[in-house]
Short mmCIF file of C-alpha atoms in Angstrom, two decimals:
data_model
loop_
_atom_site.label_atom_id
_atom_site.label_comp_id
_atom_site.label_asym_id
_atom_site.label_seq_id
_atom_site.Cartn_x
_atom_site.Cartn_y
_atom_site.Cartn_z
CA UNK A 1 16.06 11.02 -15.41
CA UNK A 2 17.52 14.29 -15.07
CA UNK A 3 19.39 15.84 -12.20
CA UNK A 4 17.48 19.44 -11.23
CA UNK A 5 20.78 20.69 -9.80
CA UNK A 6 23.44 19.77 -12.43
CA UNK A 7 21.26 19.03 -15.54
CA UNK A 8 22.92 16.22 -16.31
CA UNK A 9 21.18 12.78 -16.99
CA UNK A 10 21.53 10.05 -14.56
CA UNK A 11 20.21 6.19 -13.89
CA UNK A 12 17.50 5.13 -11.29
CA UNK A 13 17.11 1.85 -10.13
CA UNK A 14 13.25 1.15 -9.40
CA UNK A 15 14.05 -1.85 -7.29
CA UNK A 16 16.75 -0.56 -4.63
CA UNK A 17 16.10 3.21 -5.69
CA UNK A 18 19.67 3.42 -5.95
CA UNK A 19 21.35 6.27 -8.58
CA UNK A 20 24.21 6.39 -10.84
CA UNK A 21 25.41 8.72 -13.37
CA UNK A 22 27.00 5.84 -15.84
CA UNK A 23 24.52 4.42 -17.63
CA UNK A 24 23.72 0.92 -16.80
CA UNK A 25 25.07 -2.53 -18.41
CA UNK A 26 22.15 -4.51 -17.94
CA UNK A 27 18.65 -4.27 -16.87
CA UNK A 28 18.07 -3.76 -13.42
CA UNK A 29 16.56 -6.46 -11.43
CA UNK A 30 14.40 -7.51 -8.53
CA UNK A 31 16.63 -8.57 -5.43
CA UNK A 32 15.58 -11.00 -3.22
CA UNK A 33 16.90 -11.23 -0.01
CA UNK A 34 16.98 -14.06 2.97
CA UNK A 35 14.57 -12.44 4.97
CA UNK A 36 11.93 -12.26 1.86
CA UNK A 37 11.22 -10.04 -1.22
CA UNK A 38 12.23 -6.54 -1.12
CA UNK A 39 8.40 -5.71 -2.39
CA UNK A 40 5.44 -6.52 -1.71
CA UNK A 41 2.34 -5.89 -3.28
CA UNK A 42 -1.36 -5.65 -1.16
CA UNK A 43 -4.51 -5.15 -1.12
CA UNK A 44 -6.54 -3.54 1.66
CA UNK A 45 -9.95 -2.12 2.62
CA UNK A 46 -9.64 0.90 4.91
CA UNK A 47 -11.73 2.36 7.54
CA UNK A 48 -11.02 4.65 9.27
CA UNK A 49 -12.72 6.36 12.44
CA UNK A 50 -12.21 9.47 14.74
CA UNK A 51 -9.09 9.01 15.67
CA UNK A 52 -7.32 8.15 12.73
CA UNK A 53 -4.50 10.51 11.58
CA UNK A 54 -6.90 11.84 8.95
CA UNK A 55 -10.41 11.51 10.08
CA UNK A 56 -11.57 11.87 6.49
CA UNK A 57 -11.81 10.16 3.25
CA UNK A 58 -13.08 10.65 -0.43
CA UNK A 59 -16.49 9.09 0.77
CA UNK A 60 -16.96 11.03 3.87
CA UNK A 61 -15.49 14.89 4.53
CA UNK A 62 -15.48 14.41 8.45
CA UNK A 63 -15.38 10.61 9.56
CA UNK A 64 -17.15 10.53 13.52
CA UNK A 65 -17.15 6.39 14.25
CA UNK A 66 -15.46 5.36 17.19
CA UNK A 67 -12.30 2.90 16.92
CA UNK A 68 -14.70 0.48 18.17
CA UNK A 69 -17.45 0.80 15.69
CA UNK A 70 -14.56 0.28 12.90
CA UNK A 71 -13.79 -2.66 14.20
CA UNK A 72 -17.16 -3.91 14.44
CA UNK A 73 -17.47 -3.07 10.76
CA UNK A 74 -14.32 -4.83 9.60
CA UNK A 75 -14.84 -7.99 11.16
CA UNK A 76 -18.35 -7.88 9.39
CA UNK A 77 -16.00 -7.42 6.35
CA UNK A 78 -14.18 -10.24 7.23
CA UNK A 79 -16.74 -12.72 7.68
CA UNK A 80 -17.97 -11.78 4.46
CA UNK A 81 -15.07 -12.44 2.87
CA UNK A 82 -14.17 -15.57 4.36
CA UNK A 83 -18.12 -16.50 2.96
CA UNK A 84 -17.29 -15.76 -0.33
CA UNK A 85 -17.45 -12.10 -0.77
CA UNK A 86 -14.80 -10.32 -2.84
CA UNK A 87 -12.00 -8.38 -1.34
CA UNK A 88 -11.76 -6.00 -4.45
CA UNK A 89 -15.45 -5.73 -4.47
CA UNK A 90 -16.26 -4.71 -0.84
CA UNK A 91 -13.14 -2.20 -1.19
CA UNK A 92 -14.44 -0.34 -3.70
CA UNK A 93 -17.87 0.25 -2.08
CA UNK A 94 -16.83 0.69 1.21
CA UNK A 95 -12.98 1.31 1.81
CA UNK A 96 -11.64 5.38 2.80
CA UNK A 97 -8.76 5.10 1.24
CA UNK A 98 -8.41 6.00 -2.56
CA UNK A 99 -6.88 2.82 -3.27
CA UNK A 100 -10.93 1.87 -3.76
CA UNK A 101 -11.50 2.67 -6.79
CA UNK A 102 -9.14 -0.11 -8.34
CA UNK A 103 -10.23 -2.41 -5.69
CA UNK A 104 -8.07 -1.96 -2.58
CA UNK A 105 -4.87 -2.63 -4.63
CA UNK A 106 -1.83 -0.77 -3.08
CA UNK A 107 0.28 -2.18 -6.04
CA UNK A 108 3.70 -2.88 -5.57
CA UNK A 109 5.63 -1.14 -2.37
CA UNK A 110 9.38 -1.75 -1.09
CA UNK A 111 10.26 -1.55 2.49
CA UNK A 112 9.85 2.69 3.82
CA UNK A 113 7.58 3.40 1.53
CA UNK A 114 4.56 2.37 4.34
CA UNK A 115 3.54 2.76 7.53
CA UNK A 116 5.91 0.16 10.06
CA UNK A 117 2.78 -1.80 11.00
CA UNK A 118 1.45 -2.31 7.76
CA UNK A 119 4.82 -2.57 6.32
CA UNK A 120 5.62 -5.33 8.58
CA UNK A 121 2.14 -7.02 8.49
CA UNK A 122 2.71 -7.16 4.74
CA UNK A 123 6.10 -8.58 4.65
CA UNK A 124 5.38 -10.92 6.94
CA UNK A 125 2.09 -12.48 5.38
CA UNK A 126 2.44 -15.70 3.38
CA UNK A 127 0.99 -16.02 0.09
#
């Protein structure tokens, strides 16, 4: 990468996001810590209602359900999946976040980079 303020060309770690201007001596690699991996990577199915932080999505401009009517929906969701129904495929036809269109997948995500409940939901799930 390059540096906008000096110019100069320095090193990014894509695991601990950590910089350097000397160019590495070997390839960076994942770190594992006690407490579990340092990323994560999810799958989700969104839906939001009125009084989400952004009452909108790509499917619908102005979202009006009630907290309580999303529920009600995702438990439906769940059911069906624990009955056989795909994850990936009831995220792409139903989910408000963009993350639908290639099946709920989040992809990979370090700690910071979500919101602290999901963050800590996803960290904490065992696979």
């Amino acid at each position: 990468r390059t540096s906008r303020s000096t110019g100069l060309t320095y090193y990014l770690n894509i695991y601990t996001k950590e910089s350097q201007w000397d160019m590495p001596t070997e390839p960076a690699k994942k770190e594992v810590t006690s407490s579990g991996p340092n990323e994560v990577r999810c799958s989700h199915l969104l839906v939001k209602h009125s009084g989400s932080r952004r009452p909108s999505s790509w499917r619908e401009e102005k979202i009006t359900r009630s907290k309580e009517e999303a529920r009600e929906i995702l438990e439906d969701y769940r059911k069906q999946i624990e009955n056989g129904a795909s994850l990936d495929e009831l995220a792409q036809k139903y989910s408000d976040c963009s993350s639908a269109k290639r099946g709920g997948d989040l992809g990979l995500f370090g700690r910071g980079q979500m919101q602290k409940p999901f963050e800590e939901a996803a960290f904490s799930l065992k696979v």
